[in-house]
Amino acid sequence: MDPSARETYDVVGIGFGPSNLSLAIALEEHEANVPARPISAAFFERQPSFGWHRNMLLPAATMQISFLKDLATFRNPVSRYSFIAYLHAADRLVQFVNNQTFFPTRQEFHQYLEWAESSFSDRVSYNSEVTAIRRATGTGPGEPECLQIEVRDGIGGGCRLVHARNVAISTGLVPRMPAGVERDDRVWHSSEFLEKYGQVDPNALKSVAVVGAGQSAAEITRFLHDALPHARVFAVVPSYGYSVADDTPFANRVFDPSAVDDYYFGTEQTREAFWRYHRNTNYSVVDDEIIRDLHQRSYDEDVRNDRRLHFLNLTRVDDVQRIGTEIRVGLRSLIDVEAQTLDVDALVFATGYGAMQPTGLLGDLDRYCLRDAAGRHRAERDYRLVTTPELSCGIYLQGGTEHTHGLTSSLLSNVAVRSGEIADSIVRRRVEEHEHEPVASLGTAGRTG
């Protein structure tokens, strides 16, 4: 094949959620600032359209981070892709300010993401799943090495090959279910909640259960209690009760861009302290408002002696069986040692997500990627996998680097700066290879190691 005829890009983004959307914005703003050095990019998303946690856009559910932690502001406060710019375009800026809140609803923030995404229709392909990444063959003398990306287009569609000097992997988190439990039309993970709930006649749900101790579990419990006034709602909580999320100013500094440097360049004791003291900023915790609301509902039902909302604390699910249209849930309580069963019409597992794992996608390419003593991928400060000298292409991870970069590895809190650092790295590496000239920074990248 003639190398000049290949569909070749400086970077291919795998997945097009908020992280790679933010990367697309950073790359576009580089092109605006340095028009002589545009970076060619293409993005492939397996979903049929843009969507970010669509099945958890519950009525009145709010963001847990400030609107200023949008796709661009922390990297470029004057970006035309900021949440403020969106509000102005939607003619809601004044009304939003009058709300006097830092936390828009999730539905409004999703509208903002869709608004920003609409400017990149020429660079993203939906219904396009990347199935493999390989080293490209047939590179001409003096040409930089490329990766070959295999893309399957559409349902039952054919495959095509594109080439890129770099890839940015952002395939998202993996829904986690208890071992041995399979999802079906009445057993759901929170990631599919609204879709599955919409396929069931609410009148058929006389008894429902939600498993989990985090924000999603509490939000779904409250939603079901509101939406099904005729039904019993069971909250199966592995702890003694919901734990409040620490969103106080000093604790929130763990999400500052500078905290990534402290974690990445810190000692093992530093990293362990981050997790020990600050997991309660994000993991298995619930906002104070919803905890108080659920407790008030439970108390009011006690007063009326009409209980619909039940909390099964210190309780875990042992097994799940289908009996006709009902689900029989085997429970193990740390309070009552005897096994219990609970029959419900729908069962929701808000049991979180596993970290993004690029190994399957990388295939044979993974053998060039170095790992640490615990078998985890090593990553540079710019989120690029550490590879052997044989592989000069860049493989960047937007997620799956919690062990190297800390709590914000896959979170929205640091998305603008993280994407800016990746964009900086892609631009810098291209200049070093082809022009040997310095370029202006796109982000706020920290020290390099």
PDB file of N, CA and C in Angstrom, residues 250-303:
ATOM      1  N   PHE A 250     -10.179  22.405  52.283  1.00  0.00           N
ATOM      2  CA  PHE A 250      -8.849  21.806  52.347  1.00  0.00           C
ATOM      3  C   PHE A 250      -8.841  20.400  51.758  1.00  0.00           C
ATOM      4  N   ALA A 251      -9.886  19.627  52.021  1.00  0.00           N
ATOM      5  CA  ALA A 251      -9.956  18.280  51.453  1.00  0.00           C
ATOM      6  C   ALA A 251     -10.049  18.335  49.938  1.00  0.00           C
ATOM      7  N   ASN A 252     -10.769  19.322  49.409  1.00  0.00           N
ATOM      8  CA  ASN A 252     -10.937  19.436  47.960  1.00  0.00           C
ATOM      9  C   ASN A 252      -9.639  19.778  47.238  1.00  0.00           C
ATOM     10  N   ARG A 253      -8.621  20.180  47.977  1.00  0.00           N
ATOM     11  CA  ARG A 253      -7.341  20.464  47.345  1.00  0.00           C
ATOM     12  C   ARG A 253      -6.699  19.208  46.769  1.00  0.00           C
ATOM     13  N   VAL A 254      -7.191  18.044  47.172  1.00  0.00           N
ATOM     14  CA  VAL A 254      -6.678  16.798  46.612  1.00  0.00           C
ATOM     15  C   VAL A 254      -6.998  16.692  45.125  1.00  0.00           C
ATOM     16  N   PHE A 255      -7.973  17.499  44.654  1.00  0.00           N
ATOM     17  CA  PHE A 255      -8.331  17.511  43.236  1.00  0.00           C
ATOM     18  C   PHE A 255      -7.659  18.647  42.470  1.00  0.00           C
ATOM     19  N   ASP A 256      -6.846  19.450  43.140  1.00  0.00           N
ATOM     20  CA  ASP A 256      -6.148  20.535  42.453  1.00  0.00           C
ATOM     21  C   ASP A 256      -5.164  19.965  41.435  1.00  0.00           C
ATOM     22  N   PRO A 257      -4.941  20.668  40.325  1.00  0.00           N
ATOM     23  CA  PRO A 257      -3.937  20.193  39.356  1.00  0.00           C
ATOM     24  C   PRO A 257      -2.566  19.953  39.983  1.00  0.00           C
ATOM     25  N   SER A 258      -2.176  20.794  40.938  1.00  0.00           N
ATOM     26  CA  SER A 258      -0.853  20.635  41.564  1.00  0.00           C
ATOM     27  C   SER A 258      -0.761  19.358  42.388  1.00  0.00           C
ATOM     28  N   ALA A 259      -1.902  18.835  42.844  1.00  0.00           N
ATOM     29  CA  ALA A 259      -1.882  17.605  43.633  1.00  0.00           C
ATOM     30  C   ALA A 259      -1.430  16.411  42.796  1.00  0.00           C
ATOM     31  N   VAL A 260      -1.619  16.488  41.477  1.00  0.00           N
ATOM     32  CA  VAL A 260      -1.154  15.400  40.609  1.00  0.00           C
ATOM     33  C   VAL A 260       0.367  15.298  40.691  1.00  0.00           C
ATOM     34  N   ASP A 261       1.063  16.436  40.682  1.00  0.00           N
ATOM     35  CA  ASP A 261       2.518  16.428  40.844  1.00  0.00           C
ATOM     36  C   ASP A 261       2.915  15.827  42.188  1.00  0.00           C
ATOM     37  N   ASP A 262       2.231  16.245  43.251  1.00  0.00           N
ATOM     38  CA  ASP A 262       2.562  15.742  44.587  1.00  0.00           C
ATOM     39  C   ASP A 262       2.407  14.226  44.651  1.00  0.00           C
ATOM     40  N   TYR A 263       1.385  13.717  43.987  1.00  0.00           N
ATOM     41  CA  TYR A 263       1.163  12.271  43.989  1.00  0.00           C
ATOM     42  C   TYR A 263       2.178  11.571  43.089  1.00  0.00           C
ATOM     43  N   TYR A 264       2.340  12.072  41.860  1.00  0.00           N
ATOM     44  CA  TYR A 264       3.181  11.391  40.877  1.00  0.00           C
ATOM     45  C   TYR A 264       4.642  11.334  41.340  1.00  0.00           C
ATOM     46  N   PHE A 265       5.144  12.444  41.860  1.00  0.00           N
ATOM     47  CA  PHE A 265       6.546  12.518  42.254  1.00  0.00           C
ATOM     48  C   PHE A 265       6.754  12.181  43.731  1.00  0.00           C
ATOM     49  N   GLY A 266       5.697  11.828  44.436  1.00  0.00           N
ATOM     50  CA  GLY A 266       5.801  11.522  45.856  1.00  0.00           C
ATOM     51  C   GLY A 266       6.323  10.117  46.117  1.00  0.00           C
ATOM     52  N   THR A 267       6.569   9.846  47.380  1.00  0.00           N
ATOM     53  CA  THR A 267       7.009   8.527  47.804  1.00  0.00           C
ATOM     54  C   THR A 267       5.809   7.594  47.916  1.00  0.00           C
ATOM     55  N   GLU A 268       6.093   6.332  48.151  1.00  0.00           N
ATOM     56  CA  GLU A 268       5.000   5.383  48.376  1.00  0.00           C
ATOM     57  C   GLU A 268       4.174   5.791  49.595  1.00  0.00           C
ATOM     58  N   GLN A 269       4.862   6.348  50.609  1.00  0.00           N
ATOM     59  CA  GLN A 269       4.132   6.809  51.799  1.00  0.00           C
ATOM     60  C   GLN A 269       3.209   7.979  51.457  1.00  0.00           C
ATOM     61  N   THR A 270       3.689   8.861  50.550  1.00  0.00           N
ATOM     62  CA  THR A 270       2.851   9.981  50.107  1.00  0.00           C
ATOM     63  C   THR A 270       1.589   9.465  49.446  1.00  0.00           C
ATOM     64  N   ARG A 271       1.743   8.543  48.526  1.00  0.00           N
ATOM     65  CA  ARG A 271       0.589   8.023  47.775  1.00  0.00           C
ATOM     66  C   ARG A 271      -0.379   7.295  48.689  1.00  0.00           C
ATOM     67  N   GLU A 272       0.172   6.508  49.605  1.00  0.00           N
ATOM     68  CA  GLU A 272      -0.703   5.774  50.526  1.00  0.00           C
ATOM     69  C   GLU A 272      -1.507   6.732  51.384  1.00  0.00           C
ATOM     70  N   ALA A 273      -0.884   7.853  51.773  1.00  0.00           N
ATOM     71  CA  ALA A 273      -1.584   8.849  52.594  1.00  0.00           C
ATOM     72  C   ALA A 273      -2.713   9.507  51.822  1.00  0.00           C
ATOM     73  N   PHE A 274      -2.503   9.752  50.518  1.00  0.00           N
ATOM     74  CA  PHE A 274      -3.576  10.311  49.690  1.00  0.00           C
ATOM     75  C   PHE A 274      -4.823   9.442  49.801  1.00  0.00           C
ATOM     76  N   TRP A 275      -4.661   8.167  49.591  1.00  0.00           N
ATOM     77  CA  TRP A 275      -5.826   7.269  49.580  1.00  0.00           C
ATOM     78  C   TRP A 275      -6.409   7.085  50.978  1.00  0.00           C
ATOM     79  N   ARG A 276      -5.529   6.954  51.977  1.00  0.00           N
ATOM     80  CA  ARG A 276      -6.029   6.693  53.323  1.00  0.00           C
ATOM     81  C   ARG A 276      -6.852   7.857  53.854  1.00  0.00           C
ATOM     82  N   TYR A 277      -6.381   9.078  53.601  1.00  0.00           N
ATOM     83  CA  TYR A 277      -7.030  10.241  54.199  1.00  0.00           C
ATOM     84  C   TYR A 277      -8.085  10.882  53.307  1.00  0.00           C
ATOM     85  N   HIS A 278      -8.057  10.595  52.000  1.00  0.00           N
ATOM     86  CA  HIS A 278      -8.921  11.370  51.110  1.00  0.00           C
ATOM     87  C   HIS A 278      -9.820  10.536  50.205  1.00  0.00           C
ATOM     88  N   ARG A 279      -9.916   9.238  50.445  1.00  0.00           N
ATOM     89  CA  ARG A 279     -10.882   8.437  49.687  1.00  0.00           C
ATOM     90  C   ARG A 279     -12.296   8.971  49.886  1.00  0.00           C
ATOM     91  N   ASN A 280     -12.564   9.529  51.074  1.00  0.00           N
ATOM     92  CA  ASN A 280     -13.920   9.988  51.387  1.00  0.00           C
ATOM     93  C   ASN A 280     -14.297  11.273  50.674  1.00  0.00           C
ATOM     94  N   THR A 281     -13.454  11.741  49.757  1.00  0.00           N
ATOM     95  CA  THR A 281     -13.850  12.857  48.898  1.00  0.00           C
ATOM     96  C   THR A 281     -14.623  12.374  47.675  1.00  0.00           C
ATOM     97  N   ASN A 282     -14.511  11.059  47.358  1.00  0.00           N
ATOM     98  CA  ASN A 282     -15.096  10.604  46.088  1.00  0.00           C
ATOM     99  C   ASN A 282     -15.628   9.175  46.100  1.00  0.00           C
ATOM    100  N   TYR A 283     -15.103   8.299  46.930  1.00  0.00           N
ATOM    101  CA  TYR A 283     -15.410   6.880  46.828  1.00  0.00           C
ATOM    102  C   TYR A 283     -16.349   6.427  47.951  1.00  0.00           C
ATOM    103  N   SER A 284     -17.491   5.815  47.553  1.00  0.00           N
ATOM    104  CA  SER A 284     -18.465   5.254  48.501  1.00  0.00           C
ATOM    105  C   SER A 284     -18.914   6.285  49.526  1.00  0.00           C
ATOM    106  N   VAL A 285     -19.179   7.495  49.051  1.00  0.00           N
ATOM    107  CA  VAL A 285     -19.669   8.553  49.923  1.00  0.00           C
ATOM    108  C   VAL A 285     -20.848   9.244  49.244  1.00  0.00           C
ATOM    109  N   VAL A 286     -21.609   9.990  50.036  1.00  0.00           N
ATOM    110  CA  VAL A 286     -22.853  10.592  49.573  1.00  0.00           C
ATOM    111  C   VAL A 286     -22.909  12.038  50.050  1.00  0.00           C
ATOM    112  N   ASP A 287     -23.477  12.909  49.234  1.00  0.00           N
ATOM    113  CA  ASP A 287     -23.645  14.307  49.633  1.00  0.00           C
ATOM    114  C   ASP A 287     -24.503  14.420  50.884  1.00  0.00           C
ATOM    115  N   ASP A 288     -24.168  15.380  51.716  1.00  0.00           N
ATOM    116  CA  ASP A 288     -24.880  15.577  52.980  1.00  0.00           C
ATOM    117  C   ASP A 288     -26.375  15.777  52.760  1.00  0.00           C
ATOM    118  N   GLU A 289     -26.733  16.540  51.733  1.00  0.00           N
ATOM    119  CA  GLU A 289     -28.151  16.869  51.499  1.00  0.00           C
ATOM    120  C   GLU A 289     -29.002  15.623  51.294  1.00  0.00           C
ATOM    121  N   ILE A 290     -28.524  14.676  50.481  1.00  0.00           N
ATOM    122  CA  ILE A 290     -29.335  13.500  50.194  1.00  0.00           C
ATOM    123  C   ILE A 290     -29.370  12.550  51.382  1.00  0.00           C
ATOM    124  N   ILE A 291     -28.290  12.502  52.172  1.00  0.00           N
ATOM    125  CA  ILE A 291     -28.310  11.683  53.391  1.00  0.00           C
ATOM    126  C   ILE A 291     -29.379  12.198  54.343  1.00  0.00           C
ATOM    127  N   ARG A 292     -29.403  13.496  54.540  1.00  0.00           N
ATOM    128  CA  ARG A 292     -30.383  14.077  55.464  1.00  0.00           C
ATOM    129  C   ARG A 292     -31.810  13.887  54.937  1.00  0.00           C
ATOM    130  N   ASP A 293     -31.972  14.017  53.611  1.00  0.00           N
ATOM    131  CA  ASP A 293     -33.296  13.846  53.027  1.00  0.00           C
ATOM    132  C   ASP A 293     -33.804  12.426  53.227  1.00  0.00           C
ATOM    133  N   LEU A 294     -32.970  11.425  52.944  1.00  0.00           N
ATOM    134  CA  LEU A 294     -33.400  10.032  53.112  1.00  0.00           C
ATOM    135  C   LEU A 294     -33.675   9.719  54.580  1.00  0.00           C
ATOM    136  N   HIS A 295     -32.849  10.254  55.476  1.00  0.00           N
ATOM    137  CA  HIS A 295     -33.092  10.006  56.897  1.00  0.00           C
ATOM    138  C   HIS A 295     -34.403  10.641  57.339  1.00  0.00           C
ATOM    139  N   GLN A 296     -34.693  11.848  56.844  1.00  0.00           N
ATOM    140  CA  GLN A 296     -35.951  12.505  57.195  1.00  0.00           C
ATOM    141  C   GLN A 296     -37.144  11.703  56.690  1.00  0.00           C
ATOM    142  N   ARG A 297     -37.049  11.172  55.475  1.00  0.00           N
ATOM    143  CA  ARG A 297     -38.133  10.346  54.933  1.00  0.00           C
ATOM    144  C   ARG A 297     -38.370   9.119  55.819  1.00  0.00           C
ATOM    145  N   SER A 298     -37.267   8.475  56.207  1.00  0.00           N
ATOM    146  CA  SER A 298     -37.393   7.299  57.067  1.00  0.00           C
ATOM    147  C   SER A 298     -38.023   7.661  58.402  1.00  0.00           C
ATOM    148  N   TYR A 299     -37.610   8.785  58.977  1.00  0.00           N
ATOM    149  CA  TYR A 299     -38.164   9.223  60.258  1.00  0.00           C
ATOM    150  C   TYR A 299     -39.658   9.542  60.127  1.00  0.00           C
ATOM    151  N   ASP A 300     -40.026  10.246  59.061  1.00  0.00           N
ATOM    152  CA  ASP A 300     -41.436  10.592  58.861  1.00  0.00           C
ATOM    153  C   ASP A 300     -42.297   9.341  58.738  1.00  0.00           C
ATOM    154  N   GLU A 301     -41.781   8.321  58.090  1.00  0.00           N
ATOM    155  CA  GLU A 301     -42.543   7.073  57.970  1.00  0.00           C
ATOM    156  C   GLU A 301     -42.685   6.385  59.320  1.00  0.00           C
ATOM    157  N   ASP A 302     -41.659   6.500  60.162  1.00  0.00           N
ATOM    158  CA  ASP A 302     -41.773   5.975  61.525  1.00  0.00           C
ATOM    159  C   ASP A 302     -42.883   6.692  62.287  1.00  0.00           C
ATOM    160  N   VAL A 303     -42.930   8.000  62.138  1.00  0.00           N
ATOM    161  CA  VAL A 303     -43.943   8.790  62.833  1.00  0.00           C
ATOM    162  C   VAL A 303     -45.341   8.379  62.381  1.00  0.00           C
TER     163      VAL A 303
END
